[in-house]
Amino acid sequence: DAGVIQSPRHEVTEMGQEVTLRCKPISGHNSLFWYRQTMMRGLELLIYFNNNVPIDDSGMPEDRFSAKMPNASFSTLKIQPSEPRDSAVYFCASSLRTALKETQYFGPGTRLLVL
Amino acid sequence: DQQVKQNSPSLSVQEGRISILNCDYTNSMFDYFLWYKKYPAEGPTFLISISSIKDKNEDGRFTVFLNKSAKHLSLHIVPSQPGDSAVYFCAASNSGGSNYKLTFGKGTLLTVNP
């Protein structure tokens, strides 16, 4: 299995530009998560999808952030307009939900730098 | 308010010795705990977990201990190997509530010296 695939791996953009991060979860997984990692706040959950439906977006920082999951094999996280404080590593993770264990498999991350 | 705390940003140990990574939590609703390992330029990978009905879980060289009364868990690696050098994240969830939601600590960088 190829694991969770994220693209791009690195993104450098200027303030005000739109940024789109992409994720392909592991085939057969029905849960998808977007995380952001910063030095100050560590790993934070931004949004959680189950069966392509957003269940919890309480971690999305503000309206500039949006996420979609049009099908079971693809998700996007969009920032529009981007700001320097959005600079971070963004991880996508997927899992196959079970009754108790919730092992999440992470992608390699997208390192975003907003100038 | 940090609900999961890893108070040691870094730890250095000698190859063959024991590594002990610590984690404290404040939310008494947490009942499932996980450790993830992260190498540079990679995403975190699941290492080991423990349910609150247990106080110990072992998997090869890795053992996680849970002290519910102290709201403390630790990961022991014995013996430590240079390949164990990575950032280790502690995570917690409430299986009775939003069981998908993992709350992570900020991580501890472990360096195992040959």
Coordinates of N, CA and C in Angstrom, one line a residue:
Chain A
D1 N 0.8 -1.2 0.0 CA 0.0 0.0 0.0 C 0.9 1.2 0.0
A2 N 0.5 2.3 -0.8 CA 1.3 3.5 -0.9 C 1.2 4.3 0.3
G3 N 0.3 4.1 1.2 CA 0.1 5.0 2.4 C -0.7 6.2 2.0
V4 N -0.8 7.2 2.9 CA -1.4 8.4 2.6 C -0.5 9.3 1.8
I5 N -1.1 9.8 0.7 CA -0.3 10.6 -0.2 C -0.7 12.1 -0.1
Q6 N 0.3 13.0 0.0 CA 0.0 14.4 0.1 C 0.8 15.1 -1.0
S7 N 0.2 16.2 -1.5 CA 0.9 17.0 -2.5 C 0.4 18.5 -2.3
P8 N 1.2 19.4 -2.6 CA 2.7 19.3 -2.8 C 3.4 19.0 -1.5
R9 N 4.6 18.6 -1.5 CA 5.4 18.4 -0.3 C 5.9 19.7 0.3
H10 N 6.1 20.6 -0.6 CA 6.6 22.0 -0.1 C 5.8 23.0 -0.9
E11 N 5.5 24.1 -0.3 CA 4.8 25.2 -1.0 C 5.3 26.5 -0.4
V12 N 5.7 27.4 -1.3 CA 6.1 28.7 -0.9 C 5.2 29.7 -1.6
T13 N 4.6 30.6 -0.9 CA 3.7 31.5 -1.6 C 3.7 32.8 -0.9
E14 N 3.1 33.8 -1.6 CA 3.1 35.1 -1.0 C 1.7 35.4 -0.3
M15 N 1.8 36.2 0.7 CA 0.6 36.6 1.4 C -0.5 37.0 0.4
G16 N -1.7 36.5 0.7 CA -2.8 36.9 -0.1 C -3.2 35.9 -1.2
Q17 N -2.2 35.0 -1.5 CA -2.5 34.0 -2.5 C -3.3 32.9 -2.0
E18 N -3.9 32.2 -2.9 CA -4.7 31.0 -2.5 C -3.8 29.8 -2.5
V19 N -3.9 28.9 -1.5 CA -3.1 27.7 -1.4 C -4.1 26.5 -1.3
T20 N -3.8 25.5 -2.1 CA -4.6 24.3 -2.0 C -3.7 23.1 -1.8
L21 N -4.0 22.4 -0.7 CA -3.2 21.2 -0.3 C -4.1 20.0 -0.6
R22 N -3.4 18.9 -1.1 CA -4.2 17.8 -1.5 C -3.8 16.5 -0.7
C23 N -4.8 15.6 -0.6 CA -4.6 14.4 0.1 C -5.3 13.2 -0.5
K24 N -4.6 12.1 -0.6 CA -5.2 10.8 -1.0 C -5.1 9.9 0.1
P25 N -6.2 9.5 0.8 CA -6.1 8.6 1.9 C -5.8 7.2 1.5
I26 N -5.5 6.3 2.4 CA -5.3 4.9 2.2 C -6.6 4.3 1.7
S27 N -6.6 3.5 0.6 CA -7.7 2.9 0.0 C -8.5 2.1 1.1
G28 N -9.8 2.3 1.2 CA -10.6 1.5 2.1 C -10.8 2.2 3.4
H29 N -10.0 3.2 3.7 CA -10.2 4.0 4.9 C -11.4 4.9 4.8
N30 N -12.2 5.0 5.9 CA -13.4 5.9 5.8 C -13.3 7.1 6.6
S31 N -12.2 7.3 7.3 CA -12.1 8.5 8.1 C -10.8 9.3 7.6
L32 N -11.0 10.6 7.5 CA -9.8 11.5 7.1 C -9.7 12.7 8.0
F33 N -8.5 13.0 8.2 CA -8.2 14.1 9.2 C -7.2 15.1 8.6
W34 N -7.4 16.3 8.8 CA -6.3 17.3 8.5 C -5.8 17.9 9.8
Y35 N -4.5 17.9 9.9 CA -3.8 18.5 11.1 C -2.9 19.6 10.6
R36 N -2.5 20.5 11.6 CA -1.5 21.5 11.4 C -0.5 21.4 12.5
Q37 N 0.8 21.4 12.2 CA 1.8 21.4 13.2 C 2.6 22.7 13.2
T38 N 2.7 23.3 14.3 CA 3.5 24.5 14.5 C 4.3 24.3 15.8
M39 N 5.4 25.2 15.8 CA 6.2 25.1 17.0 C 5.4 25.5 18.3
M40 N 4.6 26.5 18.1 CA 3.9 27.0 19.3 C 2.8 26.1 19.8
R41 N 2.1 25.5 18.9 CA 0.8 24.8 19.3 C 0.9 23.3 19.0
G42 N 2.0 22.8 18.5 CA 2.1 21.4 18.2 C 1.2 20.9 17.1
L43 N 0.7 19.7 17.2 CA -0.2 19.1 16.3 C -1.6 19.3 16.7
E44 N -2.3 20.0 15.8 CA -3.7 20.3 16.1 C -4.6 19.8 15.0
L45 N -5.8 19.2 15.4 CA -6.7 18.7 14.4 C -7.5 19.9 13.9
L46 N -7.6 20.0 12.6 CA -8.3 21.1 11.9 C -9.7 20.6 11.6
I47 N -9.8 19.4 10.9 CA -11.1 19.0 10.5 C -11.1 17.5 10.3
Y48 N -12.3 16.9 10.5 CA -12.4 15.4 10.5 C -13.6 15.1 9.5
F49 N -13.3 14.2 8.6 CA -14.4 13.6 7.7 C -14.6 12.2 8.0
N50 N -15.9 11.8 8.0 CA -16.2 10.4 8.0 C -17.1 10.0 6.9
N51 N -16.7 9.0 6.1 CA -17.5 8.7 4.9 C -17.8 10.0 4.0
N52 N -16.7 10.8 3.8 CA -16.7 11.9 3.0 C -17.5 13.1 3.5
V53 N -18.0 13.0 4.7 CA -18.9 14.0 5.3 C -18.1 14.7 6.4
P54 N -18.0 16.1 6.4 CA -17.3 16.7 7.5 C -18.1 16.6 8.8
I55 N -17.4 16.0 9.8 CA -18.1 15.7 11.1 C -17.7 16.8 12.1
D56 N -16.5 17.2 12.1 CA -16.0 18.2 13.1 C -15.0 19.1 12.5
D57 N -15.4 20.4 12.3 CA -14.5 21.4 11.8 C -14.2 22.4 12.8
S58 N -14.3 22.1 14.1 CA -14.1 23.1 15.1 C -12.7 23.6 15.2
G59 N -11.8 22.8 14.6 CA -10.4 23.2 14.7 C -9.9 24.1 13.6
M60 N -10.8 24.3 12.6 CA -10.5 25.2 11.5 C -10.3 26.6 12.0
P61 N -9.2 27.3 11.8 CA -8.9 28.5 12.5 C -9.9 29.7 12.1
E62 N -10.2 29.8 10.9 CA -11.1 30.9 10.5 C -11.6 30.6 9.1
D63 N -12.5 31.6 8.7 CA -13.2 31.3 7.4 C -12.2 31.3 6.2
R64 N -11.0 31.7 6.4 CA -10.1 31.6 5.3 C -9.7 30.1 4.9
F65 N -10.0 29.3 5.9 CA -9.7 27.8 5.7 C -11.0 27.1 5.3
S66 N -10.8 26.2 4.3 CA -12.0 25.4 3.9 C -11.4 24.0 3.5
A67 N -12.2 23.0 3.7 CA -11.8 21.6 3.3 C -12.9 20.9 2.6
K68 N -12.6 20.1 1.7 CA -13.6 19.3 0.9 C -13.1 17.9 0.8
M69 N -14.1 17.0 0.7 CA -13.8 15.6 0.4 C -14.9 15.2 -0.6
P70 N -14.6 15.4 -1.9 CA -15.6 15.1 -3.0 C -15.9 13.6 -3.2
N71 N -14.9 12.8 -2.8 CA -15.0 11.3 -2.9 C -14.1 10.7 -1.9
A72 N -14.2 9.3 -1.8 CA -13.5 8.6 -0.8 C -12.0 8.6 -1.0
S73 N -11.5 9.0 -2.1 CA -10.1 8.9 -2.4 C -9.4 10.3 -2.5
F74 N -10.1 11.4 -2.2 CA -9.4 12.7 -2.4 C -10.0 13.7 -1.4
S75 N -9.1 14.5 -0.9 CA -9.5 15.7 -0.1 C -8.6 16.9 -0.3
T76 N -9.2 18.0 -0.2 CA -8.4 19.3 -0.3 C -8.6 20.1 0.9
L77 N -7.5 20.9 1.2 CA -7.5 21.9 2.3 C -7.1 23.2 1.6
K78 N -8.0 24.2 1.6 CA -7.7 25.4 0.9 C -7.6 26.6 1.9
I79 N -6.6 27.4 1.6 CA -6.5 28.7 2.4 C -6.5 29.8 1.4
Q80 N -7.5 30.7 1.7 CA -7.7 31.8 0.8 C -8.3 33.0 1.5
P81 N -7.6 34.1 1.7 CA -6.2 34.3 1.3 C -5.2 33.9 2.3
S82 N -4.1 33.5 1.9 CA -3.1 33.0 2.9 C -2.4 34.1 3.6
E83 N -1.9 33.9 4.8 CA -1.2 34.8 5.6 C 0.0 34.2 6.2
P84 N 1.0 35.0 6.5 CA 2.3 34.5 7.1 C 2.1 33.5 8.3
R85 N 1.1 33.8 9.1 CA 0.9 33.0 10.3 C 0.3 31.6 9.9
D86 N 0.0 31.4 8.7 CA -0.5 30.1 8.3 C 0.7 29.1 8.0
S87 N 1.9 29.7 8.0 CA 3.1 28.9 7.7 C 3.2 27.8 8.8
A88 N 3.3 26.5 8.3 CA 3.2 25.4 9.2 C 3.4 24.1 8.3
V89 N 3.4 23.0 9.0 CA 3.4 21.7 8.3 C 2.0 21.2 8.4
Y90 N 1.3 20.8 7.3 CA 0.0 20.3 7.3 C 0.0 18.9 7.0
F91 N -0.6 18.1 7.9 CA -0.7 16.6 7.7 C -2.1 16.2 7.4
C92 N -2.2 15.2 6.5 CA -3.4 14.5 6.3 C -3.2 13.1 6.9
A93 N -4.3 12.6 7.5 CA -4.2 11.2 8.1 C -5.5 10.5 7.7
S94 N -5.5 9.2 7.7 CA -6.7 8.5 7.5 C -6.7 7.3 8.4
S95 N -7.9 6.7 8.6 CA -8.1 5.6 9.5 C -9.3 4.8 9.1
L96 N -9.3 3.5 9.5 CA -10.5 2.7 9.4 C -11.1 2.5 10.7
R97 N -12.2 3.1 10.9 CA -12.8 3.2 12.3 C -13.2 1.8 12.8
T98 N -12.8 1.6 14.1 CA -13.2 0.4 14.8 C -13.8 0.9 16.1
A99 N -14.3 0.0 16.9 CA -15.0 0.3 18.1 C -14.2 1.2 19.0
L100 N -13.0 0.9 19.2 CA -12.2 1.6 20.2 C -10.9 2.2 19.6
K101 N -10.2 1.3 18.9 CA -8.9 1.8 18.5 C -9.1 2.7 17.3
E102 N -8.3 3.7 17.3 CA -8.4 4.7 16.2 C -7.0 5.0 15.7
T103 N -6.4 4.0 15.1 CA -5.0 4.2 14.6 C -5.1 5.1 13.4
Q104 N -4.5 6.2 13.4 CA -4.5 7.1 12.3 C -3.1 7.0 11.6
Y105 N -3.2 6.9 10.3 CA -2.0 6.8 9.4 C -1.8 8.2 8.8
F106 N -0.6 8.7 9.0 CA -0.3 10.0 8.5 C 0.4 10.0 7.2
G107 N 0.1 11.1 6.4 CA 0.9 11.3 5.2 C 2.2 12.0 5.6
P108 N 3.1 12.3 4.6 CA 4.4 12.9 4.9 C 4.3 14.4 5.2
G109 N 3.1 15.0 5.0 CA 3.0 16.4 5.3 C 3.3 17.3 4.1
T110 N 2.7 18.5 4.2 CA 3.0 19.6 3.2 C 3.6 20.8 4.1
R111 N 4.8 21.2 3.8 CA 5.4 22.3 4.5 C 5.1 23.6 3.7
L112 N 4.3 24.4 4.4 CA 3.8 25.6 3.8 C 4.6 26.8 4.4
L113 N 5.1 27.7 3.5 CA 5.7 28.9 3.9 C 5.0 30.1 3.2
V114 N 4.4 31.0 3.9 CA 3.7 32.1 3.4 C 4.6 33.4 3.7
L115 N 5.0 34.0 2.6 CA 5.9 35.2 2.8 C 5.1 36.5 2.9
Chain B
D1 N -5.0 26.1 26.5 CA -4.8 25.1 27.6 C -4.4 23.8 27.1
Q2 N -3.2 23.4 27.4 CA -2.7 22.1 26.9 C -3.2 21.0 27.7
Q3 N -3.9 20.1 27.1 CA -4.5 18.9 27.9 C -3.5 17.8 27.9
V4 N -2.6 17.7 27.0 CA -1.6 16.7 27.0 C -0.2 17.4 26.9
K5 N 0.6 17.1 27.9 CA 1.9 17.8 28.1 C 3.1 16.8 28.1
Q6 N 4.0 17.2 27.2 CA 5.3 16.5 27.3 C 6.3 17.5 27.7
N7 N 6.7 17.4 28.9 CA 7.5 18.5 29.5 C 9.0 18.5 29.1
S8 N 9.4 17.4 28.6 CA 10.8 17.4 28.1 C 10.9 17.5 26.6
P9 N 11.4 18.6 26.1 CA 11.5 18.8 24.7 C 12.5 17.8 24.0
S10 N 13.5 17.4 24.8 CA 14.5 16.5 24.3 C 15.0 15.6 25.3
L11 N 15.6 14.5 24.8 CA 16.2 13.5 25.7 C 17.3 12.8 24.9
S12 N 18.5 12.6 25.6 CA 19.6 12.0 24.9 C 20.0 10.8 25.8
V13 N 20.1 9.6 25.1 CA 20.5 8.4 25.9 C 21.6 7.7 25.1
Q14 N 22.3 6.8 25.7 CA 23.3 6.0 25.1 C 22.7 4.7 24.5
E15 N 23.2 4.3 23.4 CA 22.7 3.0 22.8 C 22.8 1.9 23.8
G16 N 21.7 1.1 23.9 CA 21.7 -0.1 24.8 C 21.1 0.3 26.1
R17 N 21.0 1.5 26.4 CA 20.4 1.9 27.7 C 18.8 2.1 27.5
I18 N 18.2 2.4 28.6 CA 16.7 2.6 28.6 C 16.4 4.0 28.3
S19 N 15.4 4.2 27.4 CA 14.9 5.6 27.2 C 13.5 5.6 27.9
I20 N 13.3 6.7 28.6 CA 12.0 6.9 29.3 C 11.4 8.2 28.9
L21 N 10.3 8.2 28.1 CA 9.6 9.4 27.7 C 8.3 9.6 28.5
N22 N 8.1 10.8 29.0 CA 7.0 11.0 29.9 C 5.9 11.9 29.3
C23 N 4.7 11.7 29.8 CA 3.6 12.5 29.2 C 2.5 12.6 30.4
D24 N 2.0 13.8 30.5 CA 1.0 14.1 31.5 C -0.3 14.6 30.8
Y25 N -1.4 14.3 31.4 CA -2.6 14.8 30.8 C -3.5 15.4 31.9
T26 N -4.4 16.3 31.5 CA -5.3 16.9 32.5 C -6.7 16.5 32.4
N27 N -7.1 16.1 31.3 CA -8.5 15.7 31.0 C -8.9 14.3 31.6
S28 N -9.7 14.3 32.6 CA -10.0 13.0 33.2 C -10.9 12.1 32.3
M29 N -11.4 12.7 31.3 CA -12.2 11.9 30.3 C -11.4 11.1 29.4
F30 N -10.1 11.4 29.2 CA -9.3 10.6 28.3 C -9.2 9.2 28.9
D31 N -9.4 8.2 28.0 CA -9.3 6.8 28.4 C -8.5 6.0 27.4
Y32 N -7.9 6.6 26.4 CA -7.2 5.8 25.4 C -6.0 6.7 25.0
F33 N -4.8 6.0 25.1 CA -3.6 6.8 24.9 C -2.7 6.1 23.9
L34 N -2.0 6.9 23.1 CA -1.2 6.4 22.0 C 0.2 7.1 22.0
W35 N 1.2 6.4 21.5 CA 2.4 7.1 21.2 C 2.7 7.0 19.7
Y36 N 3.1 8.1 19.1 CA 3.5 8.1 17.7 C 5.0 8.5 17.7
K37 N 5.7 8.0 16.6 CA 7.0 8.3 16.4 C 7.1 9.1 15.1
K38 N 8.0 10.1 15.0 CA 8.1 10.9 13.8 C 9.6 11.1 13.4
Y39 N 9.9 10.7 12.2 CA 11.2 11.0 11.7 C 11.1 12.3 10.9
P40 N 12.2 13.0 10.7 CA 12.2 14.2 9.9 C 11.7 14.0 8.5
A41 N 10.9 14.9 8.0 CA 10.3 14.9 6.7 C 9.3 13.8 6.4
E42 N 8.9 13.2 7.5 CA 7.9 12.1 7.4 C 6.7 12.5 8.4
G43 N 5.6 11.8 8.1 CA 4.5 12.0 9.1 C 4.6 11.1 10.3
P44 N 3.9 11.4 11.4 CA 4.0 10.5 12.6 C 3.5 9.1 12.2
T45 N 4.1 8.1 12.8 CA 3.6 6.7 12.7 C 3.3 6.2 14.0
F46 N 2.2 5.4 14.1 CA 1.7 4.8 15.3 C 2.7 3.8 15.8
L47 N 2.9 3.9 17.2 CA 3.9 3.0 17.8 C 3.3 2.0 18.8
I48 N 2.5 2.5 19.7 CA 1.9 1.6 20.7 C 0.8 2.4 21.4
S49 N -0.2 1.7 21.9 CA -1.3 2.3 22.6 C -1.7 1.6 23.9
I50 N -2.5 2.2 24.7 CA -2.9 1.6 25.9 C -4.3 2.2 26.3
S51 N -5.2 1.2 26.7 CA -6.5 1.6 27.2 C -6.4 1.9 28.7
S52 N -7.3 2.7 29.2 CA -7.3 3.0 30.6 C -7.7 1.8 31.5
I53 N -8.1 0.7 30.9 CA -8.4 -0.4 31.8 C -7.1 -1.2 32.1
K54 N -6.1 -0.8 31.4 CA -4.8 -1.5 31.7 C -3.8 -0.5 32.3
D55 N -2.7 -1.0 32.9 CA -1.7 -0.1 33.4 C -0.4 -0.3 32.7
K56 N -0.4 -1.3 31.8 CA 0.9 -1.6 31.1 C 0.5 -2.3 29.8
N57 N 1.3 -1.9 28.7 CA 1.2 -2.6 27.5 C 2.6 -2.7 26.9
E58 N 2.9 -3.9 26.4 CA 4.2 -4.2 25.9 C 4.2 -4.6 24.5
D59 N 5.2 -4.2 23.7 CA 5.3 -4.6 22.3 C 6.8 -4.6 22.0
G60 N 7.4 -5.7 22.1 CA 8.8 -5.8 21.9 C 9.7 -5.0 22.8
R61 N 10.4 -4.1 22.2 CA 11.3 -3.2 23.1 C 10.5 -2.0 23.7
F62 N 9.3 -1.9 23.3 CA 8.5 -0.7 23.7 C 7.4 -1.1 24.8
T63 N 7.4 -0.4 25.9 CA 6.4 -0.6 26.9 C 5.8 0.7 27.3
V64 N 4.5 0.8 27.4 CA 3.8 2.0 27.8 C 3.2 1.7 29.2
F65 N 3.4 2.6 30.1 CA 2.9 2.5 31.5 C 1.9 3.6 31.7
L66 N 0.7 3.3 32.3 CA -0.3 4.3 32.6 C -0.6 4.4 34.1
N67 N -0.5 5.5 34.6 CA -0.8 5.8 36.0 C -2.0 6.7 36.0
K68 N -3.2 6.2 36.1 CA -4.4 7.0 36.0 C -4.6 8.0 37.1
S69 N -4.2 7.6 38.3 CA -4.4 8.5 39.5 C -3.5 9.7 39.3
A70 N -2.3 9.5 38.7 CA -1.4 10.7 38.5 C -1.6 11.3 37.2
K71 N -2.5 10.8 36.4 CA -2.7 11.2 35.0 C -1.4 11.3 34.3
H72 N -0.7 10.2 34.3 CA 0.7 10.2 33.7 C 0.9 8.9 33.0
L73 N 1.5 9.0 31.8 CA 2.0 7.8 31.2 C 3.4 8.0 30.7
S74 N 4.0 6.9 30.5 CA 5.4 6.9 30.1 C 5.7 5.8 29.0
L75 N 6.6 6.0 28.2 CA 7.0 5.1 27.2 C 8.5 4.7 27.5
H76 N 8.7 3.4 27.6 CA 10.0 2.9 27.9 C 10.5 2.1 26.6
I77 N 11.7 2.4 26.3 CA 12.4 1.7 25.1 C 13.6 1.1 25.7
V78 N 13.6 -0.3 25.6 CA 14.7 -1.0 26.1 C 15.1 -2.2 25.2
P79 N 16.3 -2.4 24.7 CA 17.3 -1.4 24.8 C 17.2 -0.3 23.7
S80 N 17.6 0.9 23.9 CA 17.5 1.9 22.9 C 18.5 1.7 21.8
Q81 N 18.1 2.0 20.6 CA 19.0 1.9 19.4 C 19.0 3.2 18.6
P82 N 20.1 3.4 17.9 CA 20.2 4.7 17.2 C 19.1 4.9 16.2
G83 N 18.5 3.9 15.7 CA 17.3 4.1 14.8 C 16.1 4.5 15.5
D84 N 16.1 4.5 16.9 CA 15.0 5.0 17.6 C 15.0 6.6 17.7
S85 N 16.1 7.2 17.3 CA 16.2 8.6 17.3 C 15.1 9.2 16.5
A86 N 14.2 10.0 17.1 CA 13.0 10.6 16.4 C 12.3 11.5 17.4
V87 N 11.3 12.1 17.0 CA 10.4 12.9 17.9 C 9.2 11.9 18.2
Y88 N 8.9 11.8 19.5 CA 7.9 11.0 20.0 C 6.7 11.8 20.5
F89 N 5.5 11.6 20.0 CA 4.4 12.3 20.4 C 3.5 11.4 21.3
C90 N 3.0 11.9 22.4 CA 2.0 11.3 23.2 C 0.6 11.8 22.7
A91 N -0.4 11.0 22.6 CA -1.7 11.4 22.2 C -2.8 10.8 23.1
A92 N -3.9 11.4 23.2 CA -5.0 10.9 24.1 C -6.3 11.1 23.4
S93 N -7.3 10.2 23.8 CA -8.6 10.4 23.3 C -9.6 9.9 24.3
N94 N -10.9 10.4 24.1 CA -12.0 10.0 24.9 C -12.9 9.0 24.1
S95 N -12.8 7.7 24.4 CA -13.5 6.8 23.5 C -15.0 6.9 23.7
G96 N -15.4 7.5 24.7 CA -16.9 7.6 24.9 C -17.5 8.8 24.3
G97 N -16.6 9.7 23.9 CA -17.1 10.9 23.3 C -16.7 11.0 21.8
S98 N -15.9 12.0 21.5 CA -15.4 12.1 20.1 C -14.2 11.3 20.0
N99 N -14.4 10.0 19.8 CA -13.3 9.0 19.9 C -12.3 9.1 18.8
Y100 N -12.7 9.9 17.7 CA -11.7 10.1 16.6 C -10.7 11.2 17.0
K101 N -11.0 12.0 18.0 CA -10.2 13.2 18.2 C -9.0 12.9 19.1
L102 N -7.9 12.9 18.5 CA -6.6 12.7 19.3 C -6.1 14.1 19.7
T103 N -5.8 14.2 20.9 CA -5.1 15.4 21.4 C -3.6 15.1 21.6
F104 N -2.8 15.8 21.0 CA -1.4 15.5 21.0 C -0.6 16.4 21.9
G105 N 0.5 15.8 22.5 CA 1.5 16.7 23.1 C 2.4 17.3 22.1
K106 N 3.3 18.1 22.5 CA 4.2 18.8 21.6 C 5.4 18.0 21.1
G107 N 5.6 16.8 21.8 CA 6.6 15.9 21.3 C 7.9 16.0 22.1
T108 N 8.7 14.9 22.1 CA 10.0 14.9 22.8 C 11.0 14.3 21.7
L109 N 12.0 15.1 21.5 CA 13.1 14.6 20.6 C 14.0 13.7 21.3
L110 N 14.0 12.4 20.9 CA 14.9 11.4 21.5 C 16.1 11.2 20.6
T111 N 17.3 11.3 21.1 CA 18.5 11.1 20.4 C 19.2 9.9 21.1
V112 N 19.5 8.9 20.4 CA 20.2 7.7 20.9 C 21.6 7.7 20.3
N113 N 22.6 7.9 21.1 CA 24.0 8.0 20.7 C 24.6 6.6 20.6
P114 N 25.3 6.4 19.5 CA 26.0 5.0 19.4 C 27.1 4.9 20.4

